[in-house]
mmCIF file of C-alpha atoms in Angstrom:
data_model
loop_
_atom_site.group_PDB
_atom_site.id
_atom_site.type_symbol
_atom_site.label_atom_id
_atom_site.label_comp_id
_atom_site.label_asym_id
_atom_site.label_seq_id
_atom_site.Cartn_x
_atom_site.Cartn_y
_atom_site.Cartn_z
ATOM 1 C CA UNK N 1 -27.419 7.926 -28.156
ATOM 2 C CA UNK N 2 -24.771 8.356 -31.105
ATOM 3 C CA UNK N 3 -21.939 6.151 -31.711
ATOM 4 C CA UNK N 4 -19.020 8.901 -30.281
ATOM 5 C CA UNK N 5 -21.187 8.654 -27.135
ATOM 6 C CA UNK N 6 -21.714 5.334 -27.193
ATOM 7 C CA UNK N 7 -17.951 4.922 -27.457
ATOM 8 C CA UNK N 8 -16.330 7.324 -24.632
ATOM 9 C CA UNK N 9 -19.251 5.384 -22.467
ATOM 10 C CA UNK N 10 -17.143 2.469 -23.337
ATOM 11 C CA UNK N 11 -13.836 3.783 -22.602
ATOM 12 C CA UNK N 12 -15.026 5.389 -18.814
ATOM 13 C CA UNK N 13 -16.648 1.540 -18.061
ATOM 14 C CA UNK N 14 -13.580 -1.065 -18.971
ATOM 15 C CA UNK N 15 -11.625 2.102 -17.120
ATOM 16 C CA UNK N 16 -13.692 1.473 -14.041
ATOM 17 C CA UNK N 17 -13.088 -2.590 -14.840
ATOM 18 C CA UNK N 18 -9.808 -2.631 -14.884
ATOM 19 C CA UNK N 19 -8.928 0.028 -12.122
ATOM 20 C CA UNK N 20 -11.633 -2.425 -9.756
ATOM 21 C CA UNK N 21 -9.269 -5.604 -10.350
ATOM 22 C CA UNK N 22 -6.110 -3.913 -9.528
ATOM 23 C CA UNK N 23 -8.082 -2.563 -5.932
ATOM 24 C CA UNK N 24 -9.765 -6.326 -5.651
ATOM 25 C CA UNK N 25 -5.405 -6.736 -5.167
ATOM 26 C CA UNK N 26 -5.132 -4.391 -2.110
ATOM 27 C CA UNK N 27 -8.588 -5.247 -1.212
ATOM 28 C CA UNK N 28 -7.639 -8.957 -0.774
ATOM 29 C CA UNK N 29 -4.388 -7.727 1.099
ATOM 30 C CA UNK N 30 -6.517 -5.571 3.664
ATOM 31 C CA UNK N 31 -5.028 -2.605 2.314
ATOM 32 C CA UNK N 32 -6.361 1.321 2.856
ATOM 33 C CA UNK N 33 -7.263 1.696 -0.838
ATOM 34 C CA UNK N 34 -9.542 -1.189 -2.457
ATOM 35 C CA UNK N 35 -11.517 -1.791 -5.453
ATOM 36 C CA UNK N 36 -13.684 1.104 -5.371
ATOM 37 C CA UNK N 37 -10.644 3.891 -4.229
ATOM 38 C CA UNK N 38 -8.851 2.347 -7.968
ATOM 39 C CA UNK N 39 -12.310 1.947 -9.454
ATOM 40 C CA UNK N 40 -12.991 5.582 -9.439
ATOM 41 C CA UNK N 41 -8.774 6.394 -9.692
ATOM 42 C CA UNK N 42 -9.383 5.148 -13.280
ATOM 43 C CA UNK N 43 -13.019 6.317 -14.128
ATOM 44 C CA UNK N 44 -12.033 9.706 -13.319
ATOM 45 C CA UNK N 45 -8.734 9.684 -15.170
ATOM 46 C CA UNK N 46 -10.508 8.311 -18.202
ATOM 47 C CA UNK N 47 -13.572 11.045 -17.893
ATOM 48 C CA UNK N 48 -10.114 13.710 -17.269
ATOM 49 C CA UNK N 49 -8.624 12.567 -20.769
ATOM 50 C CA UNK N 50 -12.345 12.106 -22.643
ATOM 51 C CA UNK N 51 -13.145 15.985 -21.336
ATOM 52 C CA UNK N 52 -9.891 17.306 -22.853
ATOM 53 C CA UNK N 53 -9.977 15.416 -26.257
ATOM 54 C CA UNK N 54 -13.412 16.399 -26.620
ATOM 55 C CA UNK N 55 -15.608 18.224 -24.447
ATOM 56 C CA UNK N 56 -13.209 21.456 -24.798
ATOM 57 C CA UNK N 57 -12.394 21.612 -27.932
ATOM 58 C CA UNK N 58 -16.075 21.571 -29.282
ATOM 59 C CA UNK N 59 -16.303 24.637 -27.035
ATOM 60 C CA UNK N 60 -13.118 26.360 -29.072
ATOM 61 C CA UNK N 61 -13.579 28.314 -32.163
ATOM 62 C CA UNK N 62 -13.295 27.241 -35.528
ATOM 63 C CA UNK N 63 -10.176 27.614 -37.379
ATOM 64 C CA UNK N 64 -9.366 30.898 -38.393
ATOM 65 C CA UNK N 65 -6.713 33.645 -37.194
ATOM 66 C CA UNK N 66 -8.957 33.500 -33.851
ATOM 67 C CA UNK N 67 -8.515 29.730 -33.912
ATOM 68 C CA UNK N 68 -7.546 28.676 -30.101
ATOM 69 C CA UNK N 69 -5.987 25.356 -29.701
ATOM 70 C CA UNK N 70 -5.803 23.048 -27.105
ATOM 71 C CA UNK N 71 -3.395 20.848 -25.538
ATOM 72 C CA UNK N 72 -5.249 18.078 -24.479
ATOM 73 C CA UNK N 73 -1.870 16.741 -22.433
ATOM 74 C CA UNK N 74 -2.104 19.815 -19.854
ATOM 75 C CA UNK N 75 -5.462 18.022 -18.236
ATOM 76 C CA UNK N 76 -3.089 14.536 -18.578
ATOM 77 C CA UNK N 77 -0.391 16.324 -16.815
ATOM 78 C CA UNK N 78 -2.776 17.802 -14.179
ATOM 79 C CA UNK N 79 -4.022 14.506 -13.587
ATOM 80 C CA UNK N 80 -0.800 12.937 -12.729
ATOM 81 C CA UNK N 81 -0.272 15.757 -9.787
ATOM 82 C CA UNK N 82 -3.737 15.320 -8.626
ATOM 83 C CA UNK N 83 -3.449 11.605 -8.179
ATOM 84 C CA UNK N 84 -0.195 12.029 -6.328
ATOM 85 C CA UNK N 85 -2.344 13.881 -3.302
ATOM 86 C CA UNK N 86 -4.579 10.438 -3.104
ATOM 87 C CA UNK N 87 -1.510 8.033 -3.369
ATOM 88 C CA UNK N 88 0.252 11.050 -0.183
ATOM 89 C CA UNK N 89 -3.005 9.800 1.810
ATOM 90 C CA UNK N 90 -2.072 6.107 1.811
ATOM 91 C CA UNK N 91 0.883 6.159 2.611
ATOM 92 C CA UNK N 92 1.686 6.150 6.816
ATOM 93 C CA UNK N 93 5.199 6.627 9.185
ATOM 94 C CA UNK N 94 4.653 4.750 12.318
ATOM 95 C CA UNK N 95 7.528 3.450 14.680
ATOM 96 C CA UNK N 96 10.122 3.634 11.870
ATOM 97 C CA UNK N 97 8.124 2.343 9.183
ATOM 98 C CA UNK N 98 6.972 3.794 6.238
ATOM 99 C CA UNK N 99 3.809 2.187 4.916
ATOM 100 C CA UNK N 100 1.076 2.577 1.792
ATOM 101 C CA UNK N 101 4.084 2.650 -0.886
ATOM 102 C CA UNK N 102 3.441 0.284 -3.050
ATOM 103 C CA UNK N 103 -0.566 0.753 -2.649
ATOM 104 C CA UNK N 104 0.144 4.793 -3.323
ATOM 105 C CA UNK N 105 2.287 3.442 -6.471
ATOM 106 C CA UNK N 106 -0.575 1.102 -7.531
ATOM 107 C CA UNK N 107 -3.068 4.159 -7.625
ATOM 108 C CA UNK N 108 -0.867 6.571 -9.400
ATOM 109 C CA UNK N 109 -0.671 3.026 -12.070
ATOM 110 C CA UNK N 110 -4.108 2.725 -12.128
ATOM 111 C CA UNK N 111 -4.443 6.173 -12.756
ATOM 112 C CA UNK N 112 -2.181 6.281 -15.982
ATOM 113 C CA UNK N 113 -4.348 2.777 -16.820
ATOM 114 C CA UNK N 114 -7.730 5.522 -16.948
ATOM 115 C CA UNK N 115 -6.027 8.312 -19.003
ATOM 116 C CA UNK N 116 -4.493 5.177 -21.759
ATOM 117 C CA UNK N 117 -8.635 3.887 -21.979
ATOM 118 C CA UNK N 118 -9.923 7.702 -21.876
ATOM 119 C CA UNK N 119 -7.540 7.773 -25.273
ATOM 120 C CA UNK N 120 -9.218 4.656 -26.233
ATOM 121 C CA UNK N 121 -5.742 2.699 -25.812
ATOM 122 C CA UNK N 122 -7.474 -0.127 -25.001
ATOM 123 C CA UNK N 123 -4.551 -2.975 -26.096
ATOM 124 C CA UNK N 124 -2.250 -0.769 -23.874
ATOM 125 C CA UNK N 125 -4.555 -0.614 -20.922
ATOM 126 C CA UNK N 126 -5.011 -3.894 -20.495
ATOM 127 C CA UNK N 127 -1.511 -4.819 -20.946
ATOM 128 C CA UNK N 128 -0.914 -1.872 -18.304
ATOM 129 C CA UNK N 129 -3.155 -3.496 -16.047
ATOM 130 C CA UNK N 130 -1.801 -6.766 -16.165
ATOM 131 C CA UNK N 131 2.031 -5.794 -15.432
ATOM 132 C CA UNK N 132 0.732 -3.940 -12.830
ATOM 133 C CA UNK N 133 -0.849 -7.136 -11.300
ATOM 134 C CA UNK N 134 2.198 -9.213 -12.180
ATOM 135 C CA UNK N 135 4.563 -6.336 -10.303
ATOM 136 C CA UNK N 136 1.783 -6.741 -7.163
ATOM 137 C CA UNK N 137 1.479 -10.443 -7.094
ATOM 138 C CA UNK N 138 4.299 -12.474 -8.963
ATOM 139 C CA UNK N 139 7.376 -10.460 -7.925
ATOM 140 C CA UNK N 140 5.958 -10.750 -4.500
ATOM 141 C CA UNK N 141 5.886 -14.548 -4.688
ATOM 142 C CA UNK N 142 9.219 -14.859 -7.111
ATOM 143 C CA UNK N 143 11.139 -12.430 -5.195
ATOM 144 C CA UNK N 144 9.129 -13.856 -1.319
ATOM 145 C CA UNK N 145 12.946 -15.261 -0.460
ATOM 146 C CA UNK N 146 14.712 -11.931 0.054
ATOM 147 C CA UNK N 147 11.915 -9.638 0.619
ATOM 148 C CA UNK N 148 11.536 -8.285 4.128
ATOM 149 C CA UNK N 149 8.622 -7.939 6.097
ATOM 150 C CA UNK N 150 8.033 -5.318 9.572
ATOM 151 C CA UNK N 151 6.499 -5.870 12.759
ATOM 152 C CA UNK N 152 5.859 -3.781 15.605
ATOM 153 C CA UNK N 153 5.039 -5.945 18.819
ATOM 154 C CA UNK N 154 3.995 -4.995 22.041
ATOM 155 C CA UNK N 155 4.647 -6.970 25.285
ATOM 156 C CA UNK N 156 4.519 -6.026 29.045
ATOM 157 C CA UNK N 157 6.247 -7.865 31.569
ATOM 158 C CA UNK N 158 7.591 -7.912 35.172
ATOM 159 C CA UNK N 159 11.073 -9.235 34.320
ATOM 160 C CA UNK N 160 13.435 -6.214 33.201
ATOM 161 C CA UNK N 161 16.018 -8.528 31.468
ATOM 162 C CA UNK N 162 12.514 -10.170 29.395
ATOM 163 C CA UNK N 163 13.209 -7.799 26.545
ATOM 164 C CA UNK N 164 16.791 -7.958 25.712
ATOM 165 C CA UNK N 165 16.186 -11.864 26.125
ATOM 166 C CA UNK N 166 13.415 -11.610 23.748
ATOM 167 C CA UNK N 167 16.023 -9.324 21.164
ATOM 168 C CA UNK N 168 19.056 -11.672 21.303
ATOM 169 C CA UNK N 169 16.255 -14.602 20.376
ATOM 170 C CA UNK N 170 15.186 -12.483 17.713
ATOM 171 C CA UNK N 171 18.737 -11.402 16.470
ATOM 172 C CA UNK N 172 20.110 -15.194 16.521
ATOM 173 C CA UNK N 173 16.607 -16.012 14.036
ATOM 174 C CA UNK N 174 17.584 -13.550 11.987
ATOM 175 C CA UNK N 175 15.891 -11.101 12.411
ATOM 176 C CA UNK N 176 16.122 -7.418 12.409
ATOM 177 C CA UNK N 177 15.454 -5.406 15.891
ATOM 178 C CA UNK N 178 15.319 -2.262 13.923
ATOM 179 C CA UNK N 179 13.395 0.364 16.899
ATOM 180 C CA UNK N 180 13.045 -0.577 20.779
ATOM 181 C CA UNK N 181 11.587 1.348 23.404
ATOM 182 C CA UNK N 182 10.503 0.188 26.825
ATOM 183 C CA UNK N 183 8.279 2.248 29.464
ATOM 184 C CA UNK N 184 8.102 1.588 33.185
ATOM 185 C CA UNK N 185 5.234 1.634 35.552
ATOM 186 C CA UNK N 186 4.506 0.623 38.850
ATOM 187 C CA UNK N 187 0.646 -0.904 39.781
ATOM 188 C CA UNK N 188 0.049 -2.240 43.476
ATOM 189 C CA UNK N 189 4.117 -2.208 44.418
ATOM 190 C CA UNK N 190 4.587 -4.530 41.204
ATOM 191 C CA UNK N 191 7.053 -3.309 38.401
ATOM 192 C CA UNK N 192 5.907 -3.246 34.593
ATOM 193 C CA UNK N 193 7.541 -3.062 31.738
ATOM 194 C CA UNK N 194 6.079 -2.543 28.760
ATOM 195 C CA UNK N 195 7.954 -3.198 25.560
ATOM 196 C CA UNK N 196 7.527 -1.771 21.653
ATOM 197 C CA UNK N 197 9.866 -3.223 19.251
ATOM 198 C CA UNK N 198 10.013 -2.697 15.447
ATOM 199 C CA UNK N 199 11.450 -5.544 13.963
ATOM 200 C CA UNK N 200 12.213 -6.859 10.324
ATOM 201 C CA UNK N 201 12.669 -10.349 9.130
ATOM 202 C CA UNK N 202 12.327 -12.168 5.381
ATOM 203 C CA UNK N 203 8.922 -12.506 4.407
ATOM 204 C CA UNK N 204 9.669 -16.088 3.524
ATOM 205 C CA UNK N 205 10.017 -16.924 7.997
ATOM 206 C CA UNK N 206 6.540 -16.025 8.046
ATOM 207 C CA UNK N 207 4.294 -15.054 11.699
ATOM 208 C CA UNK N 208 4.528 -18.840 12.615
ATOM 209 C CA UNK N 209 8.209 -18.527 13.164
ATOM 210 C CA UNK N 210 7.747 -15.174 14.642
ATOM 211 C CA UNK N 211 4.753 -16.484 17.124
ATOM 212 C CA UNK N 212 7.144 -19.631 18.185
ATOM 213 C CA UNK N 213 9.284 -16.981 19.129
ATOM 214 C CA UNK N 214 7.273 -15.344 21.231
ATOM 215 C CA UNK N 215 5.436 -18.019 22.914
ATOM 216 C CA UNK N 216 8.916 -19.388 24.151
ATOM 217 C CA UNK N 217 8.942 -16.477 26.640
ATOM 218 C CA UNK N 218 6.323 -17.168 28.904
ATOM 219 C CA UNK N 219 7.161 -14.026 31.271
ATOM 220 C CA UNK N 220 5.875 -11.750 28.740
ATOM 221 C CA UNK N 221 2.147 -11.025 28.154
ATOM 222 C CA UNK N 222 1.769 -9.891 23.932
ATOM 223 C CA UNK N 223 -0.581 -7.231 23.816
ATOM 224 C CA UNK N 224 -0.622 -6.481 19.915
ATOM 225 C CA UNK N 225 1.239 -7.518 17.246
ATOM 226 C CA UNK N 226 1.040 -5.485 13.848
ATOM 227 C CA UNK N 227 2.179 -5.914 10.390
#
């Protein structure tokens, strides 16, 4: 094995490194795309950038007046579109809420991270990688204060005044009632109601505050709770 191959074997592995600690991120978070969705993000970005600096112009001719060149930034261009369809599949709408952004955001990073070590910018890479980890992790914790965070709960109960109860609470704890929707059925002669709210409240109350809330309402039976 020569040196040049040697070398691009390099770039394609600290690639796959560093795209596998931005996924361990949204791995630890329970998020759609983990370690091995940025893992390969960045491997195949890297092997995208690698092919076009050198596997396609070996295959050009020579200089000469029938000398073809190649820009190798048409392949980095292509991969930036491509990634955008894997960072479209993360990303959900459900009850008014819009989620996989910042994961989506994190792949099309990670994918920029593979094309910088298929160039062999490994210096840039790295410091790439680690703002990207900063932006995930250390604004989240310096910026935890004003950041807001969505719920959707759903509740049945018998009581039809349970859920505007339940939104005043919510509204007077500052929180945000943001969607509400409430279905009725009848079982055995008995009324239910059951509930769906979307709500939206600083990241910094946390679900204990949230669950306090809820518990105060005995009438109400929580069926899920999702954030």
């Amino acid at each position: 094995m020569d040196e040049r191959v040697l070398e691009l074997t390099l770039r394609l592995i600290i690639a796959a490194i560093i795209g596998a600690l931005i996924g361990l991120e949204r791995e630890f978070r329970a998020k759609e795309a983990g370690y091995r969705t940025h893992a390969l993000v960045a491997l195949g970005s890297a092997l995208f950038m690698v092919v076009s600096q050198y596997g396609l112009n070996s295959s050009l001719p020579g200089s000469g007046p029938g000398h073809i060149s190649w820009d190798a930034s048409r392949i980095a261009a292509s991969v930036v579109s491509g990634i955008g369809f894997i960072g479209a599949g993360t990303i959900m709408f459900q009850k008014h809420i819009v989620r996989g952004l910042t994961t989506a955001a994190g792949i099309w990073a990670t994918g920029a991270i593979g094309l910088a070590c298929g160039a062999g910018m490994y210096q840039i890479a790295i410091i790439a990688a680690a703002l990207t980890l900063a932006t995930l992790e250390l604004l989240s914790l310096l910026f935890k204060k004003y950041g807001l965070h969505s719920s959707i709960i759903t509740f049945s109960t018998k009581q039809l005044e349970s859920g505007k109860k339940l939104t005043d609470e919510l509204t007077a704890q500052h929180y945000m009632v943001v969607n509400y929707s409430m279905e009725h059925h009848r079982y055995e002669s008995v009324d239910i109601y059951k509930v769906t709210m979307t709500i939206k409240g600083r990241k910094l109350q946390g679900d204990n505050s949230l669950l306090l809330i809820l518990q105060s309402h005995p009438e109400i039976t929580i069926e899920s709770i999702e954030n």
